[in-house]
XYZ file of C-alpha atoms in Angstrom:
394
model
C 153.608 -83.398 -89.945
C 154.868 -80.648 -92.267
C 154.772 -77.253 -90.537
C 155.305 -73.849 -92.150
C 156.153 -70.904 -89.893
C 155.871 -67.296 -91.106
C 157.823 -64.964 -88.827
C 156.905 -61.294 -89.091
C 158.977 -58.361 -87.905
C 162.132 -58.017 -85.815
C 160.727 -57.910 -82.282
C 159.843 -61.588 -81.958
C 163.404 -62.385 -83.059
C 165.095 -59.749 -80.888
C 163.213 -61.002 -77.827
C 164.698 -64.466 -78.319
C 161.248 -66.033 -78.492
C 161.395 -66.927 -82.187
C 164.394 -69.188 -81.602
C 162.812 -70.754 -78.505
C 159.455 -71.464 -80.140
C 160.967 -72.789 -83.350
C 163.180 -75.123 -81.323
C 160.142 -76.582 -79.567
C 157.849 -76.691 -82.592
C 160.381 -78.602 -84.704
C 159.968 -81.535 -82.321
C 156.426 -81.914 -83.680
C 157.450 -82.445 -87.307
C 159.420 -81.125 -90.257
C 159.447 -77.334 -90.262
C 160.131 -74.600 -92.802
C 160.526 -71.050 -91.502
C 160.478 -67.834 -93.526
C 160.834 -64.187 -92.502
C 158.377 -61.655 -93.917
C 159.658 -58.095 -93.582
C 162.923 -56.334 -94.396
C 163.906 -55.145 -90.915
C 163.043 -58.593 -89.607
C 165.755 -59.981 -91.869
C 168.378 -57.796 -90.190
C 167.184 -59.183 -86.858
C 167.651 -62.723 -88.192
C 171.229 -61.903 -89.203
C 171.957 -60.249 -85.846
C 170.654 -63.348 -84.056
C 172.658 -65.703 -86.326
C 169.447 -67.499 -87.292
C 169.804 -67.353 -91.091
C 170.350 -71.134 -91.199
C 166.971 -71.597 -89.520
C 164.864 -68.703 -90.833
C 164.847 -68.187 -94.601
C 165.616 -64.556 -95.483
C 166.012 -65.069 -99.224
C 162.378 -64.358 -100.111
C 160.735 -60.940 -100.436
C 157.091 -61.826 -99.921
C 154.314 -60.310 -97.865
C 153.015 -62.408 -94.948
C 149.785 -63.277 -96.770
C 151.731 -64.593 -99.757
C 154.024 -66.627 -97.498
C 150.991 -68.217 -95.863
C 149.400 -69.071 -99.207
C 152.634 -70.671 -100.415
C 152.798 -72.804 -97.281
C 149.159 -73.793 -97.810
C 150.326 -75.607 -100.964
C 152.797 -77.912 -99.217
C 152.294 -77.863 -95.441
C 149.876 -79.544 -93.052
C 149.893 -76.638 -90.586
C 150.812 -72.951 -90.959
C 151.817 -70.671 -88.078
C 152.055 -66.863 -88.094
C 154.557 -65.787 -85.440
C 154.339 -62.097 -84.545
C 155.097 -59.589 -81.785
C 152.945 -56.475 -82.142
C 153.293 -53.278 -80.107
C 150.339 -54.592 -78.102
C 148.217 -57.713 -78.373
C 145.486 -55.613 -79.962
C 147.953 -54.323 -82.549
C 149.060 -57.852 -83.293
C 145.501 -59.046 -83.807
C 144.730 -56.066 -86.057
C 147.808 -56.884 -88.109
C 146.746 -60.510 -88.450
C 143.258 -59.402 -89.483
C 144.765 -57.462 -92.368
C 147.016 -60.366 -93.372
C 144.230 -62.950 -93.230
C 141.873 -60.670 -95.176
C 144.326 -60.803 -98.097
C 144.293 -64.607 -98.259
C 141.906 -66.031 -100.833
C 140.695 -68.800 -98.525
C 141.857 -68.980 -94.918
C 140.279 -72.419 -94.490
C 142.585 -74.352 -96.834
C 144.854 -75.626 -94.032
C 145.035 -75.204 -90.250
C 146.260 -71.653 -89.597
C 147.395 -70.415 -86.176
C 148.706 -67.076 -84.947
C 151.113 -66.985 -81.999
C 151.142 -63.384 -80.788
C 153.603 -61.800 -78.313
C 155.027 -65.082 -76.972
C 156.848 -64.808 -73.674
C 154.657 -61.973 -72.408
C 151.690 -62.127 -70.049
C 149.291 -60.810 -72.697
C 150.439 -63.236 -75.392
C 147.764 -65.214 -77.235
C 147.322 -68.219 -79.485
C 144.684 -67.624 -82.153
C 143.186 -70.345 -84.370
C 142.192 -68.634 -87.618
C 139.903 -71.427 -88.771
C 138.124 -74.385 -87.224
C 140.631 -76.817 -88.694
C 143.250 -75.419 -86.337
C 141.430 -75.434 -82.982
C 142.995 -78.658 -81.695
C 146.530 -77.616 -82.608
C 145.932 -74.123 -81.196
C 144.905 -75.633 -77.873
C 148.012 -77.780 -77.963
C 150.276 -74.753 -78.483
C 148.401 -72.790 -75.832
C 149.237 -75.455 -73.255
C 152.762 -75.976 -74.578
C 153.712 -72.293 -74.304
C 151.443 -71.301 -71.405
C 149.565 -68.734 -73.479
C 145.916 -67.710 -73.503
C 143.808 -69.412 -76.169
C 141.472 -67.265 -78.269
C 138.324 -68.406 -80.049
C 138.239 -68.574 -83.826
C 137.617 -64.976 -84.968
C 134.112 -64.684 -86.387
C 134.968 -61.795 -88.674
C 138.121 -61.043 -90.589
C 138.442 -57.260 -90.541
C 140.050 -55.884 -93.699
C 141.772 -52.524 -93.994
C 139.195 -49.879 -93.102
C 138.518 -47.886 -96.257
C 135.839 -45.317 -97.003
C 135.555 -45.060 -100.776
C 133.780 -41.938 -102.023
C 134.962 -42.162 -105.605
C 137.613 -39.507 -106.075
C 137.901 -39.165 -102.281
C 139.373 -42.085 -100.295
C 139.656 -42.226 -96.502
C 141.857 -44.832 -94.843
C 141.560 -45.379 -91.103
C 144.821 -46.386 -89.429
C 144.508 -48.396 -86.221
C 146.912 -49.200 -83.408
C 148.728 -45.865 -83.586
C 150.323 -44.339 -80.496
C 150.778 -40.591 -80.002
C 154.192 -39.438 -81.206
C 154.731 -42.271 -83.669
C 155.787 -41.741 -87.246
C 153.216 -42.494 -89.945
C 154.661 -44.004 -93.106
C 153.071 -44.542 -96.499
C 155.004 -46.781 -98.892
C 158.051 -46.430 -96.648
C 158.044 -42.616 -96.608
C 157.268 -40.657 -93.439
C 154.261 -38.427 -94.100
C 153.279 -37.382 -90.592
C 153.569 -37.655 -86.820
C 150.670 -38.930 -84.731
C 149.041 -36.477 -82.340
C 146.139 -38.823 -81.634
C 145.401 -42.548 -81.548
C 142.728 -41.998 -84.190
C 144.289 -41.443 -87.586
C 142.485 -40.942 -90.898
C 144.435 -40.436 -94.101
C 142.402 -38.631 -96.743
C 143.254 -38.537 -100.444
C 141.566 -36.836 -103.378
C 142.216 -38.113 -106.886
C 145.155 -40.106 -105.547
C 146.831 -37.274 -103.622
C 146.924 -37.099 -99.816
C 145.284 -33.848 -98.747
C 144.843 -34.371 -95.029
C 145.842 -36.670 -92.170
C 143.380 -36.279 -89.336
C 144.954 -36.764 -85.917
C 148.489 -36.114 -87.164
C 150.931 -33.355 -88.003
C 151.712 -33.630 -91.697
C 155.287 -33.749 -92.925
C 154.996 -31.761 -96.147
C 158.344 -32.835 -97.561
C 157.328 -36.458 -97.080
C 154.153 -35.922 -99.090
C 156.153 -34.198 -101.809
C 158.456 -37.211 -102.036
C 155.560 -39.658 -101.936
C 153.917 -37.977 -104.905
C 157.131 -37.491 -106.888
C 157.459 -33.730 -106.480
C 156.593 -32.068 -109.811
C 155.801 -35.436 -111.391
C 152.590 -35.508 -109.332
C 152.367 -39.282 -108.976
C 149.056 -40.449 -107.436
C 148.784 -43.373 -105.011
C 145.966 -45.760 -104.200
C 145.203 -45.518 -100.476
C 143.223 -48.752 -100.719
C 146.273 -50.873 -101.489
C 149.391 -48.933 -100.431
C 151.563 -49.914 -97.461
C 150.792 -47.915 -94.308
C 152.722 -48.347 -91.058
C 153.148 -46.456 -87.813
C 155.771 -46.570 -85.104
C 159.465 -47.451 -85.060
C 160.972 -49.944 -87.474
C 162.849 -51.701 -84.689
C 163.241 -51.359 -80.949
C 166.644 -50.765 -79.389
C 166.719 -54.163 -77.665
C 169.188 -55.973 -79.900
C 172.893 -56.451 -80.546
C 174.254 -55.746 -84.004
C 175.976 -58.701 -85.612
C 179.741 -58.316 -85.573
C 181.205 -57.805 -89.025
C 183.325 -60.628 -90.379
C 186.358 -59.862 -92.513
C 185.580 -62.447 -95.188
C 182.610 -64.658 -96.065
C 182.902 -68.085 -94.493
C 183.281 -70.842 -97.044
C 183.107 -73.866 -94.760
C 180.166 -76.211 -94.485
C 179.329 -74.527 -91.187
C 178.845 -71.152 -92.835
C 175.429 -69.809 -93.573
C 174.565 -70.474 -97.176
C 171.787 -67.932 -96.996
C 173.929 -65.016 -95.878
C 176.624 -65.963 -98.392
C 173.890 -65.792 -101.032
C 173.726 -62.052 -100.371
C 177.482 -61.442 -100.153
C 179.538 -60.254 -103.133
C 181.269 -63.202 -104.759
C 185.047 -63.043 -105.196
C 184.808 -65.286 -108.247
C 182.194 -63.040 -109.831
C 184.389 -60.031 -109.165
C 187.328 -61.723 -110.928
C 185.082 -62.665 -113.829
C 184.237 -58.982 -114.215
C 187.989 -58.263 -114.562
C 188.027 -56.300 -111.335
C 185.119 -54.090 -112.325
C 182.676 -53.308 -109.550
C 178.932 -53.673 -109.690
C 176.719 -50.928 -108.263
C 172.989 -50.779 -107.667
C 170.661 -47.839 -107.032
C 168.235 -48.060 -104.108
C 165.839 -45.170 -104.640
C 163.253 -44.826 -101.853
C 162.945 -48.621 -101.766
C 164.818 -49.465 -98.579
C 162.327 -52.236 -97.831
C 163.593 -54.041 -100.969
C 167.297 -53.783 -100.085
C 167.852 -57.538 -99.749
C 166.113 -58.119 -103.055
C 167.843 -55.300 -104.958
C 171.427 -55.726 -103.763
C 172.055 -59.066 -105.500
C 175.823 -59.530 -105.926
C 176.574 -55.803 -106.041
C 179.735 -54.401 -104.458
C 178.219 -51.035 -103.511
C 174.818 -49.342 -103.363
C 173.867 -45.766 -104.203
C 171.034 -44.910 -101.825
C 168.694 -42.032 -102.635
C 166.932 -40.220 -99.780
C 167.694 -39.694 -96.104
C 165.510 -42.412 -94.639
C 166.421 -44.814 -97.443
C 170.110 -44.215 -96.744
C 169.540 -44.715 -93.024
C 167.733 -48.031 -93.410
C 169.634 -49.479 -96.376
C 173.026 -48.652 -94.843
C 171.995 -50.389 -91.630
C 171.009 -53.511 -93.565
C 174.056 -53.535 -95.846
C 176.388 -53.163 -92.856
C 175.515 -56.775 -92.017
C 176.373 -57.832 -95.566
C 179.669 -55.885 -95.570
C 178.604 -53.652 -98.454
C 179.385 -49.896 -98.517
C 176.993 -47.221 -99.711
C 177.076 -43.840 -101.390
C 174.244 -42.001 -99.666
C 172.488 -39.090 -101.351
C 170.657 -37.039 -98.698
C 169.277 -33.553 -98.170
C 168.887 -33.361 -94.403
C 165.339 -34.681 -94.228
C 166.088 -37.659 -91.979
C 163.644 -38.486 -89.191
C 165.808 -40.663 -86.968
C 164.513 -44.222 -87.091
C 164.966 -45.839 -83.707
C 166.702 -49.006 -84.887
C 170.036 -47.117 -85.071
C 171.999 -47.130 -88.296
C 175.421 -48.648 -88.842
C 177.424 -47.785 -91.945
C 180.045 -50.057 -93.463
C 183.618 -48.688 -93.838
C 184.312 -47.299 -97.291
C 180.914 -45.623 -97.445
C 180.307 -41.927 -98.025
C 177.173 -39.884 -97.316
C 176.622 -36.664 -99.254
C 174.441 -33.910 -97.807
C 172.851 -31.738 -100.504
C 170.894 -28.510 -100.417
C 167.331 -29.252 -99.159
C 164.977 -30.788 -101.701
C 167.679 -32.003 -104.082
C 168.277 -35.649 -103.186
C 165.596 -36.911 -105.566
C 166.714 -34.558 -108.343
C 170.346 -35.677 -108.120
C 169.224 -39.276 -107.690
C 167.384 -39.072 -110.996
C 170.432 -37.539 -112.706
C 172.688 -40.280 -111.319
C 170.409 -42.937 -112.762
C 170.107 -41.197 -116.138
C 173.689 -40.046 -116.728
C 175.924 -42.331 -114.657
C 173.854 -45.545 -114.726
C 172.553 -44.942 -118.280
C 168.953 -45.111 -117.099
C 169.371 -48.517 -115.465
C 169.184 -49.528 -111.793
C 172.401 -51.585 -112.008
C 175.720 -50.796 -113.702
C 179.403 -51.757 -113.687
C 182.310 -49.373 -113.145
C 186.086 -49.601 -113.173
C 186.271 -48.804 -109.461
C 184.326 -47.515 -106.486
C 186.533 -44.404 -106.475
C 185.564 -43.665 -110.081
C 181.862 -44.030 -109.246
C 182.206 -41.738 -106.235
C 184.067 -39.117 -108.265
C 181.417 -39.199 -110.999
C 178.710 -38.605 -108.400
C 180.720 -35.838 -106.693
C 181.203 -34.101 -110.044
C 177.513 -34.359 -110.907
C 176.314 -32.972 -107.572
C 179.250 -30.712 -106.643
C 177.379 -27.383 -106.778
C 174.683 -28.658 -104.408
C 176.889 -30.399 -101.828
C 176.812 -28.884 -98.330
C 179.203 -31.482 -96.918
C 180.217 -35.124 -97.231
C 181.087 -37.662 -94.571
C 183.398 -40.588 -95.211
C 183.212 -43.759 -93.128
């Protein structure tokens, strides 16, 4: 039997349950495992599971499932939500985005290893296998859900209301990766008019976050019906950061997948010692995809710098962080690779300087080559010098 496993998020990896379940499931047939989610990929690296869980793709869970539908006999969604209810709500959203959930047997394994964990068959083709996994892992078996609940949207034409479920008081509320508020209630409603968020019921709005989301003076609208909305921490503190290695392993025992992300010595020589730099501008969730074979990343925004630096630490890649003091302290704890520098600008200027860096230093492109990292740093220092409050070297 060909089995495809879609792992979502870091918690199921950090708990050790992903490795345990995969080890047992592979006895049932040939398995392929893929991670959906950027922070989940850092968890895979920290757990040294990159030879088992594919972190090379940048696909949403629904897309991963549909790809497995093409080649696998059984597809499993492995998740660990904040609560079982949260996990089931998440799966509802994922399944609602699949064109036809009945193509192949589809099973959700939610919060394995915990007393409230469940096995959910998402179609009637998967009931027998779901019962099998329920007994195998000692988890409660759910019935096939009668209704797939999509994202709750109230569409009033120019006025869109999006209900956000599974939120806990005090959690951060993010839209497209940018923090826009802090929950003061479990009942959250985000309200937009003509594409601009005007109100978040049940939350304290972070005005600077909304300004960033809408591009400041550029006034960029968003579609609440399709944008990415998340609440809570990106990662719990229950994990050990992978120890940095001095050089990429070249032996047959080395991880080919992690080496795929590491800068290539041969490529560096081919560039006659030039260095390759990439800009990550409020797209921290695409860090693995954007970094390619770059030697350094210029990260724009406080939260982007926090998250991207933490990811690139595992890949031994330094960053030049452009921030303005708007960071909101993600709980997964950042680590910054030696050789990095973070620049703190006057408030409200990180996006402005980020745009100038792209236009004048990168010639309007997201990727560029330079004679050295020092030269790139000096160019950025010169461009932003009048707005720099301080800089920190690592």
